[in-house]
Amino acid sequence: MKESVLTMSGVTKVFSTEEMETHALRGIDLTIYRGDFVSICGPSGCGKSTLLSILGLLDMPSSGQYQIEGEEVSQLTLAQSAYIRNEKVGFIFQSFNLIDELTVYDNVALPLRYRKEPMSEKQIKQAVEACLAKVDMSHRASHKPNQLSGGQQQRIAIARALVGKPSMLLVDEPTGNLDSINGDAVMAMLQQLNAEGTTLCMVTHDPRYADMATRQLHLLDGKIIDSEEHSDPKHAFEIPLAQ
Amino acid sequence: MLKHNLLIAIKSLARVKSYALTIIMTLGVTLGVMVAMYNLNYQIIAAPLPYPDQDRLFLVQGQLLADGEVKRENYLPFLGAVEAYKDRHPGIETFALHNISIDVEQSLPNSPTFNTGAITPEYMQIIDAPLALGRQFTKEEGLDSNQPVAIISYDVWQTHFGGSSEVLYRSVTFKGVSFIIVGVTAEHFAEPVLATPTWRTDVWFPYDYRDTPDPLWTFSSNQVHLVGKLAKDANIKRTQLALNNWVMARYPAAVADDPAVANTEVKWRFTTYKSRIIGDAGNTSVMMLAGSVVLLLIALSNIGNLVLSRAVEQQRAFAIQAALGAQPHHLFKLVLVELSLLFAAALIVATGIVSLILGLLKAGYAGPLARLDELSLNLNTVLFAIVLTLVLNFALAWVVSKQLNYNAIIGALQSSGKGSGVQVSKHTRQVLVSMQVFFCISLLVLCVSIFKQSWAQLTAPTQINTKNTSQIALNVGTLLTDMSSEQRATLVLEATERLNQHSDIVRAGVGSYPPISYWLEQFSTYHSQLQPGIDKPVVSHKRVWGTRAYFETFGLRLTQGRHFTDAEARDRAPVVIINEFMAEMIKASGQEPIGAKLYGRNSSVPITVVGIVSNLNLPNQLPISRTYRPRVITGYPIVVVETKPNVQLSRQSINDLLAQVHSQIRVYDLQTTEQILSSHLKSQRVASIFTIVLSMVAVILAGIGIYGVFSYAIALRRYELGIRMSIGATPEAIFKLVLTENMQPFLIAAAAATSALLIGYFSAASAPIMQMMDVWSWLIPVALIASLVVGITLLSAWSIIRQPAQYALKGT
């Protein structure tokens, strides 16, 4: 039987201003199982990024239930959600979101420094070096992010997302700021991670990359309108070069 | 072009009213305070006195010495002064005599009390006193002429004669003598303050009508002044030496018959009018100026921060103008014109603040500073304010222009305005915060030091009766000369008894000036020996005379021995009550205080100690030995009364009672003890209020400035902090991160301020302000500013840490 990593039920998100209310999500029901590679597609403004933010506890739902590994997380304090985000969620952003002032090593080590139970420097070093090796960036450990190419920066971002051994990776348009070669390389890396057992949930509007997921969700006006399983997802090397 | 820039600047500022108002008010108020303090300092220190040949005017002050040791300060033998006045001296163009007093006018309604000045004609001539009406005293109205003429002050003319031009040749009456008014001083006449800074003479009359006793070489009073004018080109030191030789040639022979001053000598020294008039006020005003400068610097840091933040906001407008061909100097002019408008408005506000402060200073709200009568907004100050404003304006415009990266500004437009052509660097931000913290801590340490001392004096128990007690100073008019001392004693006791029967008075006693009274510090220090003879070990002490009821009503608390009897007061019995301070000194000499004998210098008549009372703790008076002697004072008696609760004595009702005893006995001062204490504590009260207000303004200004810098830093770091939060940083972790960075400029500034204060402390340890400092004076401000930094960090980071990470990442 498949083990669920997260379960959402009737989740809504409403943004209010003085003039109007915007319903970004309108009753999302979703379960992601361990080892899944889920892609979320849809047109601009359909609620993809909002859903990803709520999945990663970057934002709170207006209503509905949300559980990560069986624990209800829809009503947590900011500090509690920070700890869960730190231990169970790894983020990969479109714009990499590396901190320019920190070296590659320190960027990757950062999640471990926010652990509830502090880790020793030795443990941190081991974990960071392992992750940098995994993305083939060990030789750049002492560099600053602005000394790296976009593809290299995204690999560092992947290493940072992996270093805390999260239950799932949430990926937001990972290739949006990359050329096609680097984009494909990053996607190949993500697919490899999924093949090794990492749960992935990725927002993209590029159908080529969405096809690489084992499950595709289609969002429109804040609702999941379609869910499609791929028993034989495409592989990165099968994708034709971007036009 | 200038007109165009002005129009743009006005329109631009109209859109940011709160920004413009904050700068105008912050700069206006602090600049106004600083300019007012400049004006005050200029007036006190630099401005010439309003008298011709001011450097040649001097006051003679003296000392009484025995065996080279100073026995009494301010010792000017009365007869010596008069004889010196009459004689001619090399290097001295002229001498003048001056004797201040307070007297009751007997012909005007309500018998007003006037400050009087008995003078020789030269007194007003050497300062060329301006008159509104009439004339100065003439040579024919000089010493020994006995011409009853008077000059009244402008205020008396307006208040009591309605400003009538027919005031001349009307009269004022003192002690039964009618003085014909021959002159009225001009409104702008600034009287040279020779006695006490608050002294203003109401009526002058010829020196023959002084109320001090007949001149003696052994009598000295701080009411008597000998002033003079040096001859042109005379050397002040040589002239002083010649006058001392003159005194020393006369003094020993003049006092040969008085054993109390055997083997003593007197020394006279010249004090220029300027140094006498300014006194210590220069130090006080410089301190006030320093405080205002620090306040202005804090405000400038704030304004600098606001202006830089605005430059960041204007980046897109700059970029568009640069794209249209504006050169760096065009952008600088835009900034300069906008700042000039703000500074011009601030200057107008500052002018109002200066007028307000000068008014408050003249009204005495900052205590008895020197030359306040002459204080006004002068051309010098106006020029200073304009130049200072221009310098600050250009300096700030230059600082802002240094932050404008022209190339980046152009680039900003090319990259859809997402660049950062104008950005306040971390270094600049830290400098701004460090400056504010440095100035604020330094100012607060000084303020806390002064406040602690002032507050301690304000709240210290005095050990006297302050509740429901009053002091009634009596004037005996012509009785002073018409009656013998014994006759007056009977009348004074009768008057006191009448007051005792007043329905609102519980008890009353009569004596001399109490240890604290309405009058200036009156008590000379006396020296008593514990053995008869000459040059024996002495105990220095201050002396008060009175009856038992007087001392008990005043609040002396007997701790040992007995009190005087009424008979002892009437008979002036040779007994004395001493305070505990003196008792300890007597004990230290190996004697029991009760029963100990005190002797005057070279006297064999003992005065026996019969009681010991608690020490007093009076404002502005050091702990000192005090003696209390029994006697009915008849010259200038003061009746101390205890009233029923919530009763206010009226001068009229008391005068009515006194008139039943004798028509010449009248009240010339009536104040509650609380009022008297309050007036003596005025400078402490002013210091407390001033330091609190200054500290609050400094902390608020620094707080606003630091908040501006921290908020700006948070805005710059918002995205980075969002990233940290997205990977699991808790709000607490983010707060700690920001706090750690914000504490750096605080620690640097705190260390710098501490170093500066320590250098000041060790290099000027004897300065009064340095002596007030202790570890709390430093710790309280540092802790306060540290708390402020923590609080402002929390406030500035609040918008980030109180919301989910997404908001920081998105910036909405």
mmCIF file of C-alpha atoms in Angstrom, chain B residues 46-292:
data_model
loop_
_atom_site.group_PDB
_atom_site.id
_atom_site.type_symbol
_atom_site.label_atom_id
_atom_site.label_comp_id
_atom_site.label_asym_id
_atom_site.label_seq_id
_atom_site.Cartn_x
_atom_site.Cartn_y
_atom_site.Cartn_z
ATOM 1 C CA ALA B 46 31.358 87.470 23.589
ATOM 2 C CA ALA B 47 29.025 90.451 23.465
ATOM 3 C CA PRO B 48 30.487 93.619 24.982
ATOM 4 C CA LEU B 49 28.801 94.937 28.114
ATOM 5 C CA PRO B 50 26.464 97.850 27.421
ATOM 6 C CA TYR B 51 28.776 100.209 29.293
ATOM 7 C CA PRO B 52 31.494 102.447 27.871
ATOM 8 C CA ASP B 53 35.076 101.408 28.687
ATOM 9 C CA GLN B 54 33.814 98.080 30.052
ATOM 10 C CA ASP B 55 37.349 96.726 30.557
ATOM 11 C CA ARG B 56 38.130 99.576 32.950
ATOM 12 C CA LEU B 57 35.182 98.910 35.267
ATOM 13 C CA PHE B 58 35.862 96.824 38.339
ATOM 14 C CA LEU B 59 34.484 95.694 41.673
ATOM 15 C CA VAL B 60 36.673 95.544 44.774
ATOM 16 C CA GLN B 61 36.455 92.284 46.678
ATOM 17 C CA GLY B 62 38.371 91.463 49.828
ATOM 18 C CA GLN B 63 39.578 88.762 52.168
ATOM 19 C CA LEU B 64 40.330 88.755 55.890
ATOM 20 C CA LEU B 65 43.532 86.875 56.663
ATOM 21 C CA ALA B 66 45.298 85.827 59.805
ATOM 22 C CA ASP B 67 48.789 84.292 59.579
ATOM 23 C CA GLY B 68 48.373 84.072 55.835
ATOM 24 C CA GLU B 69 45.225 81.961 56.205
ATOM 25 C CA VAL B 70 41.949 83.203 54.784
ATOM 26 C CA LYS B 71 39.486 83.687 57.632
ATOM 27 C CA ARG B 72 36.669 85.323 55.685
ATOM 28 C CA GLU B 73 35.938 85.681 52.020
ATOM 29 C CA ASN B 74 34.172 88.751 50.592
ATOM 30 C CA TYR B 75 35.515 90.851 53.445
ATOM 31 C CA LEU B 76 35.357 94.516 52.565
ATOM 32 C CA PRO B 77 35.714 96.715 55.669
ATOM 33 C CA PHE B 78 32.856 99.150 55.350
ATOM 34 C CA LEU B 79 34.740 102.203 56.560
ATOM 35 C CA GLY B 80 37.728 101.195 54.466
ATOM 36 C CA ALA B 81 35.508 101.298 51.378
ATOM 37 C CA VAL B 82 34.154 104.720 52.290
ATOM 38 C CA GLU B 83 37.651 106.116 52.981
ATOM 39 C CA ALA B 84 38.992 104.616 49.777
ATOM 40 C CA TYR B 85 36.135 106.288 47.913
ATOM 41 C CA LYS B 86 36.968 109.650 49.423
ATOM 42 C CA ASP B 87 40.698 109.411 48.752
ATOM 43 C CA ARG B 88 42.529 109.673 45.439
ATOM 44 C CA HIS B 89 44.480 106.695 44.069
ATOM 45 C CA PRO B 90 46.981 106.348 41.261
ATOM 46 C CA GLY B 91 45.496 104.505 38.296
ATOM 47 C CA ILE B 92 41.908 104.912 39.414
ATOM 48 C CA GLU B 93 39.784 107.469 37.615
ATOM 49 C CA THR B 94 36.944 107.235 40.039
ATOM 50 C CA PHE B 95 35.393 105.098 42.752
ATOM 51 C CA ALA B 96 31.683 104.633 43.515
ATOM 52 C CA LEU B 97 29.840 103.197 46.507
ATOM 53 C CA HIS B 98 26.825 100.946 46.209
ATOM 54 C CA ASN B 99 24.693 99.424 48.945
ATOM 55 C CA ILE B 100 21.732 97.161 48.185
ATOM 56 C CA SER B 101 18.801 96.515 50.467
ATOM 57 C CA ILE B 102 15.098 95.826 50.527
ATOM 58 C CA ASP B 103 12.713 98.353 52.017
ATOM 59 C CA VAL B 104 9.023 99.087 52.314
ATOM 60 C CA GLU B 105 7.720 102.148 50.495
ATOM 61 C CA GLN B 106 5.393 104.039 52.834
ATOM 62 C CA SER B 107 3.464 106.450 50.614
ATOM 63 C CA LEU B 108 2.176 104.257 47.794
ATOM 64 C CA PRO B 109 -0.954 102.129 48.177
ATOM 65 C CA ASN B 110 -0.394 98.632 49.657
ATOM 66 C CA SER B 111 3.081 99.546 50.989
ATOM 67 C CA PRO B 112 5.060 97.774 48.233
ATOM 68 C CA THR B 113 8.472 96.293 48.930
ATOM 69 C CA PHE B 114 11.241 97.648 46.730
ATOM 70 C CA ASN B 115 14.805 96.586 46.078
ATOM 71 C CA THR B 116 16.810 99.678 46.885
ATOM 72 C CA GLY B 117 20.250 100.831 45.915
ATOM 73 C CA ALA B 118 22.065 103.525 47.859
ATOM 74 C CA ILE B 119 24.691 104.939 45.509
ATOM 75 C CA THR B 120 27.154 107.713 45.055
ATOM 76 C CA PRO B 121 26.676 109.725 41.803
ATOM 77 C CA GLU B 122 29.635 108.049 40.090
ATOM 78 C CA TYR B 123 27.892 104.654 40.191
ATOM 79 C CA MET B 124 25.589 105.564 37.278
ATOM 80 C CA GLN B 125 28.070 107.893 35.609
ATOM 81 C CA ILE B 126 30.740 105.218 35.039
ATOM 82 C CA ILE B 127 28.230 102.949 33.301
ATOM 83 C CA ASP B 128 26.544 105.864 31.537
ATOM 84 C CA ALA B 129 23.148 104.589 32.678
ATOM 85 C CA PRO B 130 20.508 105.590 30.108
ATOM 86 C CA LEU B 131 17.441 107.393 31.424
ATOM 87 C CA ALA B 132 13.899 107.542 30.135
ATOM 88 C CA LEU B 133 13.203 110.714 32.082
ATOM 89 C CA GLY B 134 15.091 113.202 34.235
ATOM 90 C CA ARG B 135 18.707 113.035 35.244
ATOM 91 C CA GLN B 136 21.324 111.062 37.145
ATOM 92 C CA PHE B 137 22.485 112.119 40.612
ATOM 93 C CA THR B 138 24.788 115.118 40.621
ATOM 94 C CA LYS B 139 27.956 115.805 42.563
ATOM 95 C CA GLU B 140 25.840 117.924 44.917
ATOM 96 C CA GLU B 141 23.878 114.782 45.806
ATOM 97 C CA GLY B 142 27.008 112.855 46.695
ATOM 98 C CA LEU B 143 28.342 111.539 49.972
ATOM 99 C CA ASP B 144 27.429 113.551 53.100
ATOM 100 C CA SER B 145 25.093 115.836 51.119
ATOM 101 C CA ASN B 146 21.918 114.327 52.604
ATOM 102 C CA GLN B 147 19.829 115.248 49.555
ATOM 103 C CA PRO B 148 16.665 113.082 49.525
ATOM 104 C CA VAL B 149 16.346 112.449 45.797
ATOM 105 C CA ALA B 150 15.593 109.236 43.986
ATOM 106 C CA ILE B 151 15.836 107.566 40.598
ATOM 107 C CA ILE B 152 13.246 104.896 39.922
ATOM 108 C CA SER B 153 13.389 101.987 37.513
ATOM 109 C CA TYR B 154 11.347 101.834 34.342
ATOM 110 C CA ASP B 155 9.243 98.994 35.822
ATOM 111 C CA VAL B 156 8.409 100.980 38.973
ATOM 112 C CA TRP B 157 7.505 103.954 36.818
ATOM 113 C CA GLN B 158 5.128 101.852 34.736
ATOM 114 C CA THR B 159 3.685 99.793 37.583
ATOM 115 C CA HIS B 160 3.282 102.354 40.348
ATOM 116 C CA PHE B 161 3.110 105.653 38.475
ATOM 117 C CA GLY B 162 1.289 104.477 35.346
ATOM 118 C CA GLY B 163 4.140 105.624 33.141
ATOM 119 C CA SER B 164 3.120 109.231 33.754
ATOM 120 C CA SER B 165 5.493 111.862 32.406
ATOM 121 C CA GLU B 166 4.734 113.914 35.518
ATOM 122 C CA VAL B 167 6.455 111.416 37.761
ATOM 123 C CA LEU B 168 9.432 113.719 38.126
ATOM 124 C CA TYR B 169 9.318 115.659 41.350
ATOM 125 C CA ARG B 170 6.769 113.299 42.867
ATOM 126 C CA SER B 171 8.185 111.323 45.763
ATOM 127 C CA VAL B 172 8.726 107.891 47.274
ATOM 128 C CA THR B 173 9.013 107.414 51.030
ATOM 129 C CA PHE B 174 11.290 105.060 52.937
ATOM 130 C CA LYS B 175 11.724 105.022 56.695
ATOM 131 C CA GLY B 176 9.799 108.251 56.933
ATOM 132 C CA VAL B 177 11.997 110.105 54.439
ATOM 133 C CA SER B 178 10.403 111.387 51.207
ATOM 134 C CA PHE B 179 12.694 111.191 48.219
ATOM 135 C CA ILE B 180 11.969 113.465 45.265
ATOM 136 C CA ILE B 181 12.089 111.493 42.011
ATOM 137 C CA VAL B 182 14.619 113.109 39.674
ATOM 138 C CA GLY B 183 15.067 110.367 37.133
ATOM 139 C CA VAL B 184 13.663 107.200 35.576
ATOM 140 C CA THR B 185 15.988 104.611 34.053
ATOM 141 C CA ALA B 186 15.424 103.650 30.435
ATOM 142 C CA GLU B 187 13.560 100.468 29.561
ATOM 143 C CA HIS B 188 16.718 98.958 28.041
ATOM 144 C CA PHE B 189 18.959 99.837 30.979
ATOM 145 C CA ALA B 190 20.828 96.687 32.009
ATOM 146 C CA GLU B 191 21.883 97.051 35.586
ATOM 147 C CA PRO B 192 25.320 95.611 36.352
ATOM 148 C CA VAL B 193 24.597 92.642 38.564
ATOM 149 C CA LEU B 194 27.045 92.873 41.443
ATOM 150 C CA ALA B 195 25.213 90.990 44.193
ATOM 151 C CA THR B 196 23.094 88.136 42.917
ATOM 152 C CA PRO B 197 21.972 87.373 39.350
ATOM 153 C CA THR B 198 18.296 87.865 40.162
ATOM 154 C CA TRP B 199 18.776 91.270 41.742
ATOM 155 C CA ARG B 200 17.024 94.179 40.031
ATOM 156 C CA THR B 201 17.026 97.556 41.775
ATOM 157 C CA ASP B 202 13.697 99.398 41.884
ATOM 158 C CA VAL B 203 14.765 102.658 43.486
ATOM 159 C CA TRP B 204 18.141 104.348 43.848
ATOM 160 C CA PHE B 205 18.824 107.080 46.358
ATOM 161 C CA PRO B 206 21.982 108.817 47.577
ATOM 162 C CA TYR B 207 24.453 106.796 49.573
ATOM 163 C CA ASP B 208 23.733 108.799 52.744
ATOM 164 C CA TYR B 209 20.427 106.898 52.973
ATOM 165 C CA ARG B 210 21.941 103.394 53.047
ATOM 166 C CA ASP B 211 20.464 101.188 55.767
ATOM 167 C CA THR B 212 23.697 99.595 56.965
ATOM 168 C CA PRO B 213 25.065 100.747 60.305
ATOM 169 C CA ASP B 214 27.651 103.491 60.633
ATOM 170 C CA PRO B 215 30.787 102.537 58.732
ATOM 171 C CA LEU B 216 33.424 100.626 60.695
ATOM 172 C CA TRP B 217 36.716 99.083 59.646
ATOM 173 C CA THR B 218 35.581 95.868 61.387
ATOM 174 C CA PHE B 219 32.199 95.619 59.700
ATOM 175 C CA SER B 220 31.756 93.905 56.375
ATOM 176 C CA SER B 221 28.567 93.107 54.538
ATOM 177 C CA ASN B 222 27.868 91.569 51.163
ATOM 178 C CA GLN B 223 25.319 94.364 50.642
ATOM 179 C CA VAL B 224 28.141 96.900 50.372
ATOM 180 C CA HIS B 225 30.060 97.276 47.127
ATOM 181 C CA LEU B 226 33.001 99.450 46.188
ATOM 182 C CA VAL B 227 33.242 99.786 42.424
ATOM 183 C CA GLY B 228 35.454 101.895 40.246
ATOM 184 C CA LYS B 229 36.851 102.811 36.894
ATOM 185 C CA LEU B 230 40.520 102.531 36.046
ATOM 186 C CA ALA B 231 42.262 105.523 34.587
ATOM 187 C CA LYS B 232 42.976 105.283 30.874
ATOM 188 C CA ASP B 233 46.062 103.112 30.226
ATOM 189 C CA ALA B 234 46.291 102.150 33.905
ATOM 190 C CA ASN B 235 47.623 98.687 34.668
ATOM 191 C CA ILE B 236 45.080 96.784 36.714
ATOM 192 C CA LYS B 237 47.610 94.732 38.696
ATOM 193 C CA ARG B 238 49.762 97.711 39.579
ATOM 194 C CA THR B 239 46.698 99.698 40.568
ATOM 195 C CA GLN B 240 45.474 96.810 42.720
ATOM 196 C CA LEU B 241 48.860 96.569 44.407
ATOM 197 C CA ALA B 242 48.859 100.298 45.107
ATOM 198 C CA LEU B 243 45.386 100.102 46.619
ATOM 199 C CA ASN B 244 46.435 97.170 48.834
ATOM 200 C CA ASN B 245 49.361 99.207 50.061
ATOM 201 C CA TRP B 246 46.913 101.983 50.826
ATOM 202 C CA VAL B 247 44.692 99.571 52.794
ATOM 203 C CA MET B 248 47.560 97.964 54.676
ATOM 204 C CA ALA B 249 48.802 101.374 55.716
ATOM 205 C CA ARG B 250 45.454 102.083 57.409
ATOM 206 C CA TYR B 251 43.886 98.789 58.490
ATOM 207 C CA PRO B 252 46.171 97.796 61.442
ATOM 208 C CA ALA B 253 45.826 101.197 63.099
ATOM 209 C CA ALA B 254 42.085 101.316 62.391
ATOM 210 C CA VAL B 255 41.382 97.979 64.134
ATOM 211 C CA ALA B 256 44.023 98.147 66.863
ATOM 212 C CA ASP B 257 41.381 98.493 69.572
ATOM 213 C CA ASP B 258 39.435 95.405 68.538
ATOM 214 C CA PRO B 259 40.986 92.180 69.930
ATOM 215 C CA ALA B 260 38.759 90.043 67.707
ATOM 216 C CA VAL B 261 40.741 91.082 64.645
ATOM 217 C CA ALA B 262 44.167 91.426 66.223
ATOM 218 C CA ASN B 263 47.005 90.282 63.976
ATOM 219 C CA THR B 264 44.762 90.129 60.937
ATOM 220 C CA GLU B 265 45.161 91.761 57.563
ATOM 221 C CA VAL B 266 42.879 92.469 54.641
ATOM 222 C CA LYS B 267 43.609 91.985 50.987
ATOM 223 C CA TRP B 268 41.659 93.582 48.181
ATOM 224 C CA ARG B 269 41.458 92.415 44.620
ATOM 225 C CA PHE B 270 39.837 93.846 41.520
ATOM 226 C CA THR B 271 37.249 91.825 39.669
ATOM 227 C CA THR B 272 36.237 93.240 36.323
ATOM 228 C CA TYR B 273 32.571 93.933 35.774
ATOM 229 C CA LYS B 274 32.510 91.385 33.018
ATOM 230 C CA SER B 275 33.872 88.478 35.043
ATOM 231 C CA ARG B 276 31.685 89.449 38.014
ATOM 232 C CA ILE B 277 28.554 89.706 35.896
ATOM 233 C CA ILE B 278 29.192 86.501 33.965
ATOM 234 C CA GLY B 279 30.358 84.490 36.967
ATOM 235 C CA ASP B 280 29.825 80.759 36.370
ATOM 236 C CA ALA B 281 27.092 81.399 33.827
ATOM 237 C CA GLY B 282 29.605 80.868 31.007
ATOM 238 C CA ASN B 283 30.086 77.211 32.016
ATOM 239 C CA THR B 284 26.347 76.634 32.230
ATOM 240 C CA SER B 285 25.644 78.234 28.880
ATOM 241 C CA VAL B 286 28.460 76.321 27.183
ATOM 242 C CA MET B 287 27.009 73.080 28.556
ATOM 243 C CA MET B 288 23.619 74.056 27.169
ATOM 244 C CA LEU B 289 25.202 74.864 23.816
ATOM 245 C CA ALA B 290 26.984 71.495 23.776
ATOM 246 C CA GLY B 291 23.685 69.733 24.493
ATOM 247 C CA SER B 292 21.969 71.566 21.664
#
